[in-house]
GROMACS .gro file of C-alpha atoms in nm:
model
  261
    1MET     CA    1   8.948   5.871   9.884
    2VAL     CA    2   8.589   5.761  10.098
    3MET     CA    3   8.628   5.477  10.369
    4ALA     CA    4   8.476   5.162  10.275
    5TRP     CA    5   8.271   5.145  10.549
    6ARG     CA    6   8.032   5.474  10.396
    7ARG     CA    7   8.021   5.323  10.108
    8SER     CA    8   7.622   5.255   9.980
    9LEU     CA    9   7.666   4.933   9.833
   10TRP     CA   10   7.760   4.800  10.146
   11LEU     CA   11   7.482   4.952  10.315
   12ALA     CA   12   7.270   4.792  10.068
   13ALA     CA   13   7.383   4.463  10.154
   14LEU     CA   14   7.371   4.484  10.498
   15ALA     CA   15   7.031   4.577  10.492
   16LEU     CA   16   6.933   4.229  10.411
   17ALA     CA   17   7.182   4.096  10.706
   18PHE     CA   18   7.041   4.371  10.955
   19SER     CA   19   6.689   4.510  11.063
   20ALA     CA   20   6.615   4.742  11.324
   21PHE     CA   21   6.333   4.744  11.582
   22ALA     CA   22   6.251   5.044  11.795
   23GLY     CA   23   6.273   4.902  12.170
   24SER     CA   24   6.384   4.597  12.287
   25GLY     CA   25   6.068   4.415  12.310
   26HIS     CA   26   6.126   4.226  11.989
   27ALA     CA   27   6.335   3.948  12.074
   28GLY     CA   28   6.128   3.641  11.968
   29GLU     CA   29   5.993   3.536  12.288
   30SER     CA   30   5.996   3.171  12.228
   31GLU     CA   31   6.297   3.192  12.197
   32ARG     CA   32   6.611   3.147  12.462
   33VAL     CA   33   6.828   3.423  12.458
   34GLN     CA   34   7.197   3.375  12.536
   35ALA     CA   35   7.401   3.640  12.677
   36GLU     CA   36   7.724   3.692  12.558
   37LYS     CA   37   8.039   3.645  12.757
   38SER     CA   38   8.050   3.831  13.059
   39GLN     CA   39   8.167   4.202  12.965
   40PRO     CA   40   8.043   4.549  13.041
   41ASP     CA   41   7.808   4.707  12.825
   42LYS     CA   42   8.014   5.045  12.886
   43PRO     CA   43   8.367   4.940  12.871
   44LEU     CA   44   8.643   5.183  12.971
   45GLY     CA   45   8.741   5.292  12.567
   46VAL     CA   46   8.808   5.197  12.201
   47VAL     CA   47   9.155   5.192  12.108
   48GLU     CA   48   9.223   5.148  11.744
   49LEU     CA   49   9.632   5.105  11.649
   50PHE     CA   50   9.737   5.153  11.337
   51THR     CA   51  10.029   4.974  11.234
   52SER     CA   52  10.242   4.770  10.991
   53GLN     CA   53  10.441   4.423  10.984
   54GLY     CA   54  10.748   4.629  10.805
   55CYS     CA   55  10.764   4.929  11.055
   56SER     CA   56  11.066   4.916  11.248
   57SER     CA   57  10.873   5.092  11.526
   58CYS     CA   58  10.561   4.903  11.542
   59PRO     CA   59  10.681   4.592  11.733
   60PRO     CA   60  10.643   4.748  12.066
   61ALA     CA   61  10.309   4.918  12.010
   62ASP     CA   62  10.203   4.548  11.894
   63ALA     CA   63  10.289   4.400  12.213
   64PHE     CA   64  10.142   4.627  12.410
   65PHE     CA   65   9.790   4.584  12.202
   66ALA     CA   66   9.812   4.264  12.263
   67GLU     CA   67   9.787   4.322  12.665
   68LEU     CA   68   9.493   4.581  12.551
   69ALA     CA   69   9.297   4.316  12.346
   70ASN     CA   70   9.293   4.104  12.647
   71LYS     CA   71   9.136   4.335  12.912
   72GLU     CA   72   8.785   4.294  12.924
   73ASP     CA   73   8.698   4.655  12.967
   74ILE     CA   74   8.884   4.774  12.637
   75VAL     CA   75   8.721   4.724  12.259
   76ALA     CA   76   9.095   4.671  12.078
   77LEU     CA   77   9.098   4.677  11.706
   78ALA     CA   78   9.444   4.661  11.499
   79TYR     CA   79   9.442   4.799  11.152
   80HIS     CA   80   9.718   4.698  10.929
   81VAL     CA   81   9.802   4.992  10.684
   82ASP     CA   82   9.972   4.902  10.349
   83TYR     CA   83  10.204   5.255  10.303
   84TRP     CA   84  10.491   5.056  10.419
   85ASP     CA   85  10.495   4.790  10.180
   86TYR     CA   86  10.733   4.922   9.941
   87LEU     CA   87  11.012   4.860  10.253
   88GLY     CA   88  11.118   4.467  10.157
   89TRP     CA   89  10.809   4.330  10.301
   90LYS     CA   90  10.412   4.328  10.217
   91ASP     CA   91  10.220   4.306  10.573
   92THR     CA   92  10.012   3.965  10.546
   93LEU     CA   93   9.759   4.147  10.713
   94SER     CA   94   9.710   4.494  10.531
   95GLN     CA   95   9.391   4.641  10.403
   96LYS     CA   96   9.374   4.963  10.167
   97GLU     CA   97   9.042   5.014  10.347
   98ASN     CA   98   9.244   5.011  10.675
   99THR     CA   99   9.462   5.280  10.540
  100GLU     CA  100   9.153   5.473  10.405
  101ARG     CA  101   9.032   5.468  10.759
  102GLN     CA  102   9.340   5.631  10.864
  103ASN     CA  103   9.341   5.884  10.626
  104ASP     CA  104   9.002   6.011  10.719
  105TYR     CA  105   9.096   6.017  11.098
  106MET     CA  106   9.393   6.262  11.019
  107ARG     CA  107   9.148   6.474  10.798
  108ALA     CA  108   8.893   6.482  11.109
  109PHE     CA  109   9.204   6.533  11.333
  110GLY     CA  110   9.335   6.844  11.087
  111SER     CA  111   9.648   6.657  11.100
  112ARG     CA  112   9.890   6.682  10.776
  113SER     CA  113  10.010   6.310  10.771
  114VAL     CA  114   9.945   5.980  10.867
  115TYR     CA  115  10.228   5.740  11.096
  116THR     CA  116  10.275   5.440  11.275
  117PRO     CA  117  10.206   5.313  11.526
  118GLN     CA  118   9.939   5.531  11.613
  119ALA     CA  119   9.646   5.474  11.830
  120VAL     CA  120   9.341   5.637  11.827
  121ILE     CA  121   9.121   5.623  12.150
  122ASN     CA  122   8.744   5.664  12.157
  123GLY     CA  123   8.756   5.824  11.779
  124ARG     CA  124   8.814   6.139  11.952
  125ILE     CA  125   9.273   6.191  11.967
  126HIS     CA  126   9.539   6.024  11.878
  127VAL     CA  127   9.876   5.943  12.023
  128ASN     CA  128  10.165   5.690  11.987
  129GLY     CA  129  10.028   5.371  11.979
  130ALA     CA  130  10.370   5.247  12.194
  131ASN     CA  131  10.328   5.487  12.440
  132ARG     CA  132  10.178   5.312  12.748
  133SER     CA  133  10.127   5.601  12.961
  134GLU     CA  134   9.981   5.826  12.657
  135VAL     CA  135   9.748   5.535  12.587
  136ASN     CA  136   9.602   5.462  12.906
  137GLY     CA  137   9.624   5.800  13.048
  138ALA     CA  138   9.421   5.924  12.775
  139LEU     CA  139   9.179   5.635  12.824
  140ALA     CA  140   9.145   5.754  13.199
  141ARG     CA  141   9.133   6.097  13.128
  142MET     CA  142   8.834   6.040  12.884
  143ALA     CA  143   8.635   5.818  13.155
  144ARG     CA  144   8.705   6.125  13.392
  145GLY     CA  145   8.589   6.391  13.174
  146GLY     CA  146   8.294   6.248  12.995
  147GLU     CA  147   8.457   6.166  12.644
  148GLY     CA  148   8.447   5.775  12.713
  149ILE     CA  149   8.215   5.529  12.611
  150ARG     CA  150   7.850   5.683  12.734
  151VAL     CA  151   7.606   5.445  12.547
  152PRO     CA  152   7.552   5.097  12.662
  153VAL     CA  153   7.567   4.827  12.377
  154LYS     CA  154   7.453   4.469  12.497
  155VAL     CA  155   7.502   4.169  12.288
  156SER     CA  156   7.330   3.856  12.305
  157ARG     CA  157   7.210   3.561  12.073
  158THR     CA  158   6.953   3.286  12.024
  159SER     CA  159   7.033   2.972  11.769
  160ASP     CA  160   7.013   3.176  11.465
  161ARG     CA  161   7.113   3.547  11.512
  162VAL     CA  162   7.279   3.782  11.719
  163ILE     CA  163   7.111   4.105  11.884
  164ILE     CA  164   7.235   4.423  11.943
  165ASP     CA  165   7.053   4.661  12.190
  166ALA     CA  166   7.182   5.001  12.170
  167GLY     CA  167   7.098   5.227  12.464
  168ASP     CA  168   6.944   5.547  12.518
  169ALA     CA  169   7.144   5.885  12.532
  170GLY     CA  170   6.937   6.026  12.816
  171ALA     CA  171   6.954   6.422  12.806
  172SER     CA  172   7.206   6.456  12.501
  173PRO     CA  173   7.041   6.321  12.201
  174SER     CA  174   7.258   6.220  11.878
  175ASP     CA  175   7.303   6.042  11.586
  176ALA     CA  176   7.581   5.787  11.483
  177HIS     CA  177   7.646   5.497  11.255
  178VAL     CA  178   7.616   5.126  11.372
  179VAL     CA  179   7.950   4.968  11.228
  180ILE     CA  180   8.060   4.646  11.214
  181VAL     CA  181   8.424   4.564  11.214
  182TYR     CA  182   8.538   4.203  11.156
  183PHE     CA  183   8.903   4.074  11.258
  184GLU     CA  184   9.123   3.808  11.299
  185PRO     CA  185   9.175   3.601  11.538
  186PRO     CA  186   9.523   3.590  11.716
  187GLN     CA  187   9.836   3.472  11.481
  188THR     CA  188  10.201   3.458  11.468
  189ILE     CA  189  10.376   3.591  11.202
  190LYS     CA  190  10.735   3.526  11.081
  191ILE     CA  191  10.887   3.854  10.935
  192ALA     CA  192  11.110   3.743  10.666
  193GLN     CA  193  11.250   4.080  10.479
  194GLY     CA  194  11.248   4.424  10.558
  195GLU     CA  195  11.301   4.654  10.868
  196ASN     CA  196  11.196   4.358  11.094
  197THR     CA  197  11.379   4.059  10.960
  198GLY     CA  198  11.351   3.786  11.162
  199ARG     CA  199  11.106   3.943  11.376
  200LYS     CA  200  10.858   3.662  11.499
  201MET     CA  201  10.514   3.855  11.600
  202THR     CA  202  10.175   3.772  11.712
  203TYR     CA  203   9.898   3.984  11.576
  204TRP     CA  204   9.577   4.046  11.770
  205ASN     CA  205   9.255   4.125  11.641
  206ALA     CA  206   9.372   4.252  11.245
  207VAL     CA  207   9.072   4.413  11.101
  208THR     CA  208   8.979   4.245  10.782
  209ASP     CA  209   8.637   4.423  10.721
  210ILE     CA  210   8.452   4.727  10.815
  211GLN     CA  211   8.076   4.750  10.750
  212THR     CA  212   7.829   5.004  10.812
  213ALA     CA  213   7.495   4.827  10.925
  214GLY     CA  214   7.272   5.143  11.008
  215MET     CA  215   7.181   5.413  11.185
  216TRP     CA  216   7.140   5.510  11.577
  217HIS     CA  217   6.941   5.841  11.663
  218GLY     CA  218   6.994   5.869  12.063
  219LYS     CA  219   6.718   5.633  12.175
  220ALA     CA  220   6.698   5.260  12.285
  221GLN     CA  221   6.765   5.083  11.923
  222ARG     CA  222   6.756   4.698  11.863
  223TYR     CA  223   6.988   4.545  11.564
  224GLU     CA  224   6.975   4.145  11.458
  225LEU     CA  225   7.247   4.018  11.271
  226PRO     CA  226   7.266   3.638  11.123
  227LEU     CA  227   7.482   3.416  11.365
  228SER     CA  228   7.603   3.267  11.008
  229GLU     CA  229   7.742   3.622  10.955
  230VAL     CA  230   7.934   3.606  11.302
  231SER     CA  231   8.022   3.242  11.276
  232LYS     CA  232   8.243   3.250  10.925
  233LYS     CA  233   8.447   3.545  11.055
  234GLY     CA  234   8.781   3.523  11.315
  235GLY     CA  235   8.577   3.828  11.558
  236CYS     CA  236   8.334   4.082  11.527
  237ALA     CA  237   8.286   4.406  11.724
  238VAL     CA  238   8.043   4.658  11.731
  239LEU     CA  239   8.094   5.073  11.760
  240LEU     CA  240   7.805   5.321  11.745
  241GLN     CA  241   8.043   5.596  11.590
  242SER     CA  242   7.943   5.962  11.540
  243VAL     CA  243   8.001   6.093  11.163
  244GLY     CA  244   8.080   6.480  11.103
  245LYS     CA  245   7.887   6.667  10.836
  246ASP     CA  246   8.167   6.644  10.608
  247GLY     CA  247   8.140   6.268  10.616
  248MET     CA  248   8.466   6.216  10.835
  249PRO     CA  249   8.424   5.980  11.132
  250GLY     CA  250   8.409   6.132  11.464
  251PRO     CA  251   8.339   5.980  11.841
  252ILE     CA  252   8.269   5.694  11.949
  253LEU     CA  253   7.990   5.687  12.191
  254GLY     CA  254   7.930   5.265  12.225
  255ALA     CA  255   8.106   4.978  12.167
  256ALA     CA  256   8.116   4.563  12.226
  257PHE     CA  257   8.232   4.258  12.120
  258ILE     CA  258   8.053   4.003  11.935
  259HIS     CA  259   8.192   3.712  12.073
  260LYS     CA  260   8.179   3.410  11.801
  261PRO     CA  261   7.988   3.152  11.929
   0.00000   0.00000   0.00000
């Protein structure tokens, strides 16, 4: 199945909401531009956790993920999948598009199957999402080895719009999709059935929607999003993610949170 963020219908819809400008001098000089909450323009990394409320192995990963979600230098996104819903409890946060994204990652990695809890680091590798040393080690190793977040992404806003400034790739030009990921605010769920019966878990940054907003071609570029689009969502992040010739997701080159005003 093709991931939702590659659907042409969403591309057309986002074209109405986003406008891209070459360079960075078109911010509406008459309006005061407010910088987002203090956050690095190049975080340590992006952690995408594939999890399920119906998976008995997932609570330790969910608890660890909560810690990652509260770190300023990590962009942490949780994708609740739907393929464990048959075990007696339907994940209240699951989306079929999340399962599709995980399947596309597995095809990109050449893997034969999906699993939970799975953490994809910077769109490059996957590890057990409950294994702290593997997740932290992968983040540190990639940062040292040039496979971390290398393109700065800065977010600011005016009274009516969010402004995303993607930086320059320098000597290594490359193309990437500008991916907008919407997610829920933290919420506590009591699981009444299935493998985790009786557990009460707080879930962070559960993804609800993924949309491709445009293209980045290795040079500094500006994008704008109506503030109203962000305000009605629980939270939002922007990813600069390369895409293979087969359309599968590739390395994430830049990332930032878009904080709700």
